[in-house]
Short mmCIF file of C-alpha atoms in Angstrom, two decimals:
data_model
loop_
_atom_site.label_atom_id
_atom_site.label_comp_id
_atom_site.label_asym_id
_atom_site.label_seq_id
_atom_site.Cartn_x
_atom_site.Cartn_y
_atom_site.Cartn_z
CA UNK A 1 48.03 34.59 -7.52
CA UNK A 2 44.70 33.67 -5.97
CA UNK A 3 44.24 29.98 -5.52
CA UNK A 4 41.32 28.20 -7.09
CA UNK A 5 38.67 27.04 -4.69
CA UNK A 6 38.02 23.35 -4.78
CA UNK A 7 34.52 22.61 -5.98
CA UNK A 8 32.33 21.14 -3.30
CA UNK A 9 31.71 17.41 -3.58
CA UNK A 10 28.24 16.08 -4.25
CA UNK A 11 28.02 14.77 -0.68
CA UNK A 12 28.80 18.19 0.80
CA UNK A 13 26.30 19.97 -1.45
CA UNK A 14 23.55 17.51 -0.59
CA UNK A 15 24.30 17.67 3.13
CA UNK A 16 24.28 21.48 3.11
CA UNK A 17 20.82 21.49 1.63
CA UNK A 18 19.55 18.40 3.41
CA UNK A 19 20.75 18.81 7.00
CA UNK A 20 18.01 21.29 8.03
CA UNK A 21 15.40 19.04 6.45
CA UNK A 22 16.82 16.01 8.28
CA UNK A 23 16.50 17.79 11.62
CA UNK A 24 13.00 19.01 10.80
CA UNK A 25 11.82 15.62 9.53
CA UNK A 26 13.36 13.90 12.55
CA UNK A 27 11.35 16.12 14.86
CA UNK A 28 8.24 15.60 12.70
CA UNK A 29 8.69 11.81 12.94
CA UNK A 30 9.08 12.02 16.71
CA UNK A 31 5.84 13.93 17.27
CA UNK A 32 3.42 11.12 16.26
CA UNK A 33 5.33 8.65 18.45
CA UNK A 34 4.73 10.87 21.51
CA UNK A 35 1.10 9.82 21.45
CA UNK A 36 2.01 6.22 22.32
CA UNK A 37 3.32 7.46 25.68
CA UNK A 38 0.38 9.67 26.67
CA UNK A 39 -2.76 8.05 25.24
CA UNK A 40 -4.36 4.60 25.41
CA UNK A 41 -4.04 1.99 22.66
CA UNK A 42 -7.53 2.75 21.30
CA UNK A 43 -6.84 6.48 21.37
CA UNK A 44 -3.51 5.91 19.69
CA UNK A 45 -5.32 4.23 16.81
CA UNK A 46 -7.18 7.54 16.26
CA UNK A 47 -3.93 9.44 16.80
CA UNK A 48 -2.17 7.31 14.17
CA UNK A 49 -4.91 7.92 11.61
CA UNK A 50 -4.75 11.65 12.31
CA UNK A 51 -0.98 11.59 11.84
CA UNK A 52 -1.36 9.83 8.48
CA UNK A 53 -3.81 12.54 7.43
CA UNK A 54 -1.17 15.12 8.33
CA UNK A 55 1.31 13.36 6.04
CA UNK A 56 -1.25 12.97 3.25
CA UNK A 57 -2.26 16.63 3.41
CA UNK A 58 1.36 17.81 3.28
CA UNK A 59 2.67 15.42 0.64
CA UNK A 60 -0.30 15.72 -1.74
CA UNK A 61 0.99 18.99 -3.19
CA UNK A 62 1.03 18.24 -6.95
CA UNK A 63 4.82 18.52 -6.85
CA UNK A 64 4.76 22.28 -6.16
CA UNK A 65 7.82 22.27 -3.83
CA UNK A 66 9.80 20.09 -6.27
CA UNK A 67 8.94 22.43 -9.13
CA UNK A 68 9.83 25.45 -6.98
CA UNK A 69 13.27 23.90 -6.42
CA UNK A 70 13.74 23.21 -10.13
CA UNK A 71 12.67 26.72 -11.19
CA UNK A 72 14.75 28.43 -8.52
CA UNK A 73 17.82 26.46 -9.60
CA UNK A 74 17.57 28.06 -13.05
CA UNK A 75 16.45 31.53 -11.85
CA UNK A 76 12.97 31.10 -13.34
CA UNK A 77 10.95 31.35 -10.11
CA UNK A 78 9.29 34.76 -9.72
CA UNK A 79 6.99 36.06 -7.00
CA UNK A 80 3.90 35.55 -9.14
CA UNK A 81 4.92 31.96 -9.98
CA UNK A 82 5.55 31.24 -6.28
CA UNK A 83 2.06 32.49 -5.39
CA UNK A 84 0.59 30.20 -8.04
CA UNK A 85 2.55 27.21 -6.68
CA UNK A 86 1.55 28.07 -3.08
CA UNK A 87 -2.13 28.16 -4.04
CA UNK A 88 -1.84 24.81 -5.82
CA UNK A 89 -0.09 23.34 -2.78
CA UNK A 90 -2.54 24.54 -0.11
CA UNK A 91 -5.76 23.45 -1.82
CA UNK A 92 -5.44 19.63 -1.37
CA UNK A 93 -5.27 19.76 2.48
CA UNK A 94 -8.47 21.81 2.63
CA UNK A 95 -10.37 19.64 0.13
CA UNK A 96 -9.15 16.35 1.60
CA UNK A 97 -9.90 17.65 5.11
CA UNK A 98 -13.55 18.06 4.13
CA UNK A 99 -13.55 14.53 2.69
CA UNK A 100 -12.09 13.13 5.95
CA UNK A 101 -14.75 14.90 8.03
CA UNK A 102 -17.56 13.53 5.83
CA UNK A 103 -16.21 9.97 5.72
CA UNK A 104 -15.20 9.58 9.38
CA UNK A 105 -18.62 8.81 11.00
CA UNK A 106 -19.08 5.83 8.66
CA UNK A 107 -15.43 4.73 8.84
CA UNK A 108 -15.29 4.99 12.65
CA UNK A 109 -18.28 2.67 13.02
CA UNK A 110 -17.00 0.15 10.44
CA UNK A 111 -13.53 0.03 12.00
CA UNK A 112 -14.83 -0.19 15.57
CA UNK A 113 -13.02 3.05 16.42
CA UNK A 114 -16.07 5.00 17.58
CA UNK A 115 -14.92 4.93 21.22
CA UNK A 116 -14.12 8.64 20.86
CA UNK A 117 -17.06 10.85 19.93
CA UNK A 118 -17.28 12.63 16.58
CA UNK A 119 -17.14 15.93 18.47
CA UNK A 120 -13.55 14.99 19.43
CA UNK A 121 -12.33 13.40 16.20
CA UNK A 122 -13.81 15.79 13.62
CA UNK A 123 -12.28 18.97 15.13
CA UNK A 124 -8.96 17.10 15.18
CA UNK A 125 -9.18 16.53 11.42
CA UNK A 126 -10.14 20.17 10.81
CA UNK A 127 -7.19 21.46 12.83
CA UNK A 128 -4.84 19.18 10.92
CA UNK A 129 -6.23 20.23 7.53
CA UNK A 130 -5.93 23.97 8.21
CA UNK A 131 -2.47 23.57 9.75
CA UNK A 132 -1.21 21.55 6.80
CA UNK A 133 -2.60 24.07 4.30
CA UNK A 134 -0.61 26.83 6.03
CA UNK A 135 2.47 24.63 6.25
CA UNK A 136 2.27 23.89 2.49
CA UNK A 137 2.89 27.58 1.79
CA UNK A 138 6.04 27.52 3.91
CA UNK A 139 7.26 24.37 2.15
CA UNK A 140 7.09 26.00 -1.28
CA UNK A 141 9.40 28.82 -0.13
CA UNK A 142 11.70 26.40 1.71
CA UNK A 143 11.98 24.44 -1.57
CA UNK A 144 12.76 27.61 -3.52
CA UNK A 145 15.52 28.41 -1.04
CA UNK A 146 17.01 24.96 -1.70
CA UNK A 147 17.02 25.57 -5.44
CA UNK A 148 18.81 28.90 -5.07
CA UNK A 149 21.33 27.49 -2.58
CA UNK A 150 20.01 29.58 0.35
CA UNK A 151 20.42 26.82 2.91
CA UNK A 152 20.13 29.04 5.99
CA UNK A 153 16.75 30.39 4.92
CA UNK A 154 15.54 26.88 4.16
CA UNK A 155 16.72 25.69 7.56
CA UNK A 156 14.95 28.51 9.41
CA UNK A 157 11.64 27.80 7.67
CA UNK A 158 11.77 24.02 8.18
CA UNK A 159 13.24 23.85 11.68
CA UNK A 160 11.11 26.75 12.91
CA UNK A 161 7.88 24.95 12.03
CA UNK A 162 9.06 21.55 13.28
CA UNK A 163 10.21 22.96 16.63
CA UNK A 164 6.89 24.69 17.23
CA UNK A 165 5.07 21.46 16.33
CA UNK A 166 7.04 19.44 18.87
CA UNK A 167 6.73 21.96 21.71
CA UNK A 168 3.03 22.67 21.12
CA UNK A 169 2.11 18.99 20.92
CA UNK A 170 4.08 18.11 24.04
CA UNK A 171 2.60 21.01 26.03
CA UNK A 172 -0.93 19.99 25.04
CA UNK A 173 -0.29 16.32 25.88
CA UNK A 174 1.06 17.15 29.33
CA UNK A 175 -1.96 19.40 29.87
CA UNK A 176 -4.20 16.36 29.33
CA UNK A 177 -5.70 17.38 25.98
CA UNK A 178 -5.34 13.85 24.53
CA UNK A 179 -5.65 13.30 20.78
CA UNK A 180 -6.53 16.96 20.19
CA UNK A 181 -2.88 17.75 21.02
CA UNK A 182 -1.86 16.51 17.59
CA UNK A 183 -4.18 18.96 15.86
CA UNK A 184 -3.06 21.98 17.88
CA UNK A 185 0.57 21.10 17.24
CA UNK A 186 0.04 20.91 13.46
CA UNK A 187 -1.97 24.16 13.40
CA UNK A 188 0.61 26.17 15.35
CA UNK A 189 3.46 24.75 13.25
CA UNK A 190 1.62 25.57 10.02
CA UNK A 191 1.06 29.17 11.06
CA UNK A 192 4.71 29.68 11.98
CA UNK A 193 5.99 27.98 8.83
CA UNK A 194 3.74 30.05 6.55
CA UNK A 195 4.86 33.30 8.21
CA UNK A 196 8.52 32.32 7.96
CA UNK A 197 8.13 31.25 4.33
CA UNK A 198 6.48 34.50 3.27
CA UNK A 199 8.85 36.63 5.33
CA UNK A 200 12.11 34.90 4.39
CA UNK A 201 11.24 33.45 0.99
CA UNK A 202 8.73 35.55 -0.94
CA UNK A 203 10.56 38.87 -0.65
CA UNK A 204 13.82 37.29 -1.89
CA UNK A 205 12.28 36.32 -5.23
CA UNK A 206 12.42 38.63 -8.27
CA UNK A 207 9.28 40.63 -9.02
CA UNK A 208 10.19 41.08 -12.71
CA UNK A 209 8.20 39.33 -15.42
CA UNK A 210 9.76 36.52 -17.42
CA UNK A 211 10.03 36.63 -21.19
CA UNK A 212 7.08 35.22 -23.10
CA UNK A 213 9.04 32.10 -24.12
CA UNK A 214 10.26 31.37 -20.56
CA UNK A 215 6.83 32.14 -19.11
CA UNK A 216 5.22 29.60 -21.45
CA UNK A 217 7.81 26.99 -20.46
CA UNK A 218 7.11 27.61 -16.76
CA UNK A 219 3.35 27.24 -17.36
CA UNK A 220 4.02 24.02 -19.31
CA UNK A 221 6.02 22.62 -16.40
CA UNK A 222 3.30 23.58 -13.91
CA UNK A 223 0.76 21.71 -16.05
CA UNK A 224 3.05 18.68 -16.37
CA UNK A 225 3.69 18.55 -12.62
CA UNK A 226 -0.01 19.01 -11.87
CA UNK A 227 -0.86 15.98 -13.97
CA UNK A 228 2.03 13.57 -13.53
CA UNK A 229 3.36 14.52 -10.09
CA UNK A 230 -0.19 14.81 -8.81
CA UNK A 231 -0.91 11.25 -9.91
CA UNK A 232 2.46 10.07 -8.57
CA UNK A 233 1.67 11.60 -5.19
CA UNK A 234 -1.86 10.22 -5.13
CA UNK A 235 -0.65 6.68 -5.84
CA UNK A 236 2.24 6.99 -3.39
CA UNK A 237 -0.04 8.14 -0.60
CA UNK A 238 -2.44 5.31 -1.29
CA UNK A 239 0.45 2.89 -0.87
CA UNK A 240 2.25 4.44 2.12
CA UNK A 241 -0.49 6.18 4.12
CA UNK A 242 -3.86 4.55 3.42
CA UNK A 243 -2.31 1.30 4.63
CA UNK A 244 -3.09 2.39 8.21
CA UNK A 245 -6.72 3.00 7.27
CA UNK A 246 -6.90 -0.45 5.68
CA UNK A 247 -5.53 -2.04 8.87
CA UNK A 248 -8.17 -0.12 10.82
CA UNK A 249 -10.92 -1.75 8.76
CA UNK A 250 -9.49 -5.18 9.59
CA UNK A 251 -10.69 -4.31 13.06
CA UNK A 252 -7.62 -4.89 15.25
CA UNK A 253 -6.47 -1.73 17.13
CA UNK A 254 -3.47 -3.65 18.52
CA UNK A 255 -2.21 -4.51 15.02
CA UNK A 256 -2.83 -0.92 13.90
CA UNK A 257 -0.78 0.43 16.81
CA UNK A 258 2.01 -2.12 16.26
CA UNK A 259 2.13 -1.60 12.49
CA UNK A 260 2.00 2.19 12.79
CA UNK A 261 4.84 2.41 15.31
CA UNK A 262 7.04 -0.01 13.33
CA UNK A 263 6.39 1.83 10.07
CA UNK A 264 7.02 5.28 11.55
CA UNK A 265 10.37 4.18 12.94
CA UNK A 266 11.40 2.35 9.75
CA UNK A 267 10.64 5.30 7.47
CA UNK A 268 12.88 7.62 9.51
CA UNK A 269 16.00 6.71 7.46
CA UNK A 270 14.00 7.14 4.25
CA UNK A 271 12.71 10.54 5.36
CA UNK A 272 16.28 11.62 6.16
CA UNK A 273 17.58 10.39 2.80
CA UNK A 274 14.70 12.07 0.97
CA UNK A 275 15.65 15.31 2.72
CA UNK A 276 19.26 14.97 1.62
CA UNK A 277 18.41 13.80 -1.90
CA UNK A 278 16.05 16.75 -2.52
CA UNK A 279 19.15 18.60 -3.67
CA UNK A 280 19.34 16.17 -6.60
CA UNK A 281 16.33 17.94 -8.10
CA UNK A 282 18.42 21.08 -8.50
CA UNK A 283 21.44 19.04 -9.68
CA UNK A 284 19.31 17.24 -12.26
CA UNK A 285 17.78 20.52 -13.40
CA UNK A 286 21.24 21.89 -14.22
CA UNK A 287 22.43 18.73 -15.99
CA UNK A 288 22.60 19.09 -19.77
CA UNK A 289 24.35 15.93 -20.98
CA UNK A 290 23.67 12.21 -20.53
CA UNK A 291 27.20 11.63 -19.23
CA UNK A 292 26.75 14.27 -16.54
CA UNK A 293 23.48 12.70 -15.38
CA UNK A 294 24.96 9.20 -15.36
CA UNK A 295 27.87 10.38 -13.20
CA UNK A 296 25.47 12.19 -10.88
CA UNK A 297 23.41 9.00 -10.52
CA UNK A 298 26.51 6.89 -9.84
CA UNK A 299 27.81 9.19 -7.11
CA UNK A 300 24.45 9.66 -5.40
CA UNK A 301 23.68 5.93 -5.40
CA UNK A 302 27.13 5.14 -4.00
CA UNK A 303 26.38 7.42 -1.03
CA UNK A 304 22.97 5.84 -0.57
CA UNK A 305 24.11 2.24 -0.76
CA UNK A 306 26.61 2.83 2.04
CA UNK A 307 24.23 4.62 4.39
CA UNK A 308 20.81 3.02 3.86
CA UNK A 309 21.49 -0.61 4.99
CA UNK A 310 23.17 0.58 8.19
CA UNK A 311 20.35 3.04 8.89
CA UNK A 312 17.70 0.39 8.20
CA UNK A 313 19.27 -2.09 10.63
CA UNK A 314 19.43 0.59 13.33
CA UNK A 315 15.82 1.65 12.70
CA UNK A 316 14.64 -1.96 12.66
CA UNK A 317 16.26 -2.61 16.04
CA UNK A 318 14.60 0.49 17.48
CA UNK A 319 11.24 -0.52 15.98
CA UNK A 320 11.46 -3.92 17.70
CA UNK A 321 12.26 -2.20 21.01
CA UNK A 322 9.28 0.17 20.64
CA UNK A 323 6.91 -2.74 20.00
CA UNK A 324 7.96 -4.48 23.22
CA UNK A 325 5.65 -2.11 25.12
CA UNK A 326 2.61 -3.25 23.14
CA UNK A 327 0.41 -6.31 23.20
CA UNK A 328 1.53 -7.73 19.80
CA UNK A 329 -1.04 -8.87 17.26
CA UNK A 330 1.71 -10.33 15.03
CA UNK A 331 5.19 -11.71 15.61
CA UNK A 332 7.39 -8.64 16.14
CA UNK A 333 10.40 -10.05 14.30
CA UNK A 334 8.44 -11.09 11.21
CA UNK A 335 6.54 -7.81 10.98
CA UNK A 336 9.68 -5.71 11.41
CA UNK A 337 11.76 -7.88 9.08
CA UNK A 338 9.45 -7.81 6.06
CA UNK A 339 8.74 -4.09 6.46
CA UNK A 340 12.47 -3.34 6.75
CA UNK A 341 13.20 -5.15 3.47
CA UNK A 342 10.38 -3.32 1.69
CA UNK A 343 11.44 0.15 2.86
CA UNK A 344 15.11 -0.53 2.11
CA UNK A 345 14.28 -1.52 -1.49
CA UNK A 346 12.14 1.59 -1.92
CA UNK A 347 14.93 3.79 -0.54
CA UNK A 348 17.15 2.66 -3.40
CA UNK A 349 14.88 4.41 -5.90
CA UNK A 350 15.30 7.86 -4.33
CA UNK A 351 18.30 9.18 -6.37
CA UNK A 352 16.93 8.22 -9.80
CA UNK A 353 13.43 9.52 -8.96
CA UNK A 354 14.75 12.92 -7.86
CA UNK A 355 17.17 13.27 -10.77
CA UNK A 356 14.38 12.52 -13.24
CA UNK A 357 12.17 15.05 -11.46
CA UNK A 358 14.89 17.67 -11.80
CA UNK A 359 15.12 16.85 -15.50
CA UNK A 360 11.43 17.66 -15.81
CA UNK A 361 10.28 14.03 -16.09
CA UNK A 362 8.39 13.16 -12.88
CA UNK A 363 6.09 10.96 -14.96
CA UNK A 364 8.66 8.14 -15.13
CA UNK A 365 7.88 7.27 -11.51
CA UNK A 366 4.42 6.19 -12.62
CA UNK A 367 5.94 3.21 -14.39
CA UNK A 368 6.33 1.39 -11.10
CA UNK A 369 3.77 3.20 -8.95
CA UNK A 370 0.75 2.26 -11.06
CA UNK A 371 1.45 -1.52 -10.82
CA UNK A 372 2.36 -1.14 -7.15
CA UNK A 373 -0.85 0.76 -6.37
CA UNK A 374 -2.92 -1.87 -8.19
CA UNK A 375 -1.32 -4.75 -6.29
CA UNK A 376 -1.53 -3.08 -2.88
CA UNK A 377 -5.18 -2.17 -3.48
CA UNK A 378 -5.89 -5.85 -4.10
CA UNK A 379 -3.98 -6.70 -0.92
CA UNK A 380 -6.04 -4.15 1.05
CA UNK A 381 -9.29 -5.62 -0.26
CA UNK A 382 -8.39 -9.27 0.36
CA UNK A 383 -7.08 -8.53 3.85
CA UNK A 384 -10.17 -6.58 4.86
CA UNK A 385 -12.56 -9.22 3.49
CA UNK A 386 -10.65 -12.04 5.20
CA UNK A 387 -9.89 -9.88 8.29
CA UNK A 388 -6.32 -11.17 8.03
CA UNK A 389 -3.72 -8.73 9.33
CA UNK A 390 -0.73 -10.94 8.56
CA UNK A 391 -1.81 -11.25 4.92
CA UNK A 392 -1.91 -7.47 4.77
CA UNK A 393 1.56 -6.91 6.26
CA UNK A 394 3.32 -9.57 4.16
CA UNK A 395 1.40 -8.73 0.97
CA UNK A 396 2.16 -5.01 1.26
CA UNK A 397 5.85 -5.64 1.93
CA UNK A 398 6.30 -8.08 -0.96
CA UNK A 399 4.54 -5.68 -3.35
CA UNK A 400 6.71 -2.73 -2.33
CA UNK A 401 9.90 -4.81 -2.49
CA UNK A 402 9.24 -6.28 -5.93
CA UNK A 403 8.03 -3.11 -7.67
CA UNK A 404 10.85 -1.00 -6.22
CA UNK A 405 13.42 -3.46 -7.57
CA UNK A 406 11.73 -3.30 -10.99
CA UNK A 407 12.15 0.49 -11.10
CA UNK A 408 15.71 0.18 -9.88
CA UNK A 409 16.54 -2.24 -12.70
CA UNK A 410 15.07 0.12 -15.34
CA UNK A 411 16.28 3.48 -13.96
CA UNK A 412 19.18 3.94 -16.41
CA UNK A 413 16.94 3.21 -19.38
CA UNK A 414 14.48 5.83 -18.11
CA UNK A 415 17.24 8.44 -17.87
CA UNK A 416 18.45 7.58 -21.36
CA UNK A 417 14.89 7.86 -22.68
CA UNK A 418 14.47 11.33 -21.15
CA UNK A 419 17.18 12.67 -23.50
CA UNK A 420 15.34 11.56 -26.66
#
């Protein structure tokens, strides 16, 4: 008699889907740090702002990749739906790129970062915007591969783009192209990722039309994700990316460089865990009963609570080491310590956020992001007016820590509410 195959554990399923994303995100996190080796401190301030734009342009996708994962997990993602999601995903980088180009001349003067001419900075922003728009297309098809369990295809799309980004940026830096290297790296990676996504992802999707009932449900979900996930992303980016632009307006390039390097190192564990936990969207999408979801949450959080403190300590140690090469504008230990606590608390929200997203309720995340965005905006304003960098760092960290713990305390109630 044939023996029954043991079902894969949650950890194995998440690692299968997340490992390619971990490798790709690790490479993506390394690329911005390369600038600190090849460019001056003032130039690195521009480099850091360009790198945050790259993150903003990619992440501000109205939840299209998350929805692609959810739909693919239930065989509801067709070619026409994927094209619609790709279009939604690529528009924000292009629109926000135009905004960045228009705003930069004023911002550069106000922040005292006009050492590089506009003819150098503005093309950098354009390259990043176009590259991120192309990369957004690839990310939609990588997400659909995750939902359907096609981990090899997902890995090829993600790692292919990340590898090209690293090699292109490094080649341009060694050729003496300075901050423009970041833009050329993003553009080349975006082109490769879009080609891989369309080649490996689009043709694997069904071309058949869905029934009228299912089609209406898919359109309803697209509308829901556009509204709620779009607002979630907008608030999240304001909290985790516009912080660098706020520090720039305080007028201390040394603090900006120190804060940016510490933050980039400290978010590496979170980026890796987000990559692994993305599989929870598919798991949550398949869950039908409250007991199943509660067990899924328990198992995923158990994995996270073991890994995240160890990873945060390791990242914090590396962040301190990286700051030793800089002229510090703030005590290295205090800055790294408060940021580590804030990012660790926020990491704890990852499983419940992704499970709720898979259940079609991304709007629950707003219940802590709206207060957090309001508080951090006040911190940005006070710090800029008082030109106080330490107020900014401590205020941001305390806000993130407190609001993340609030969501963590309420997560089970949110899941229970989603079944009503």
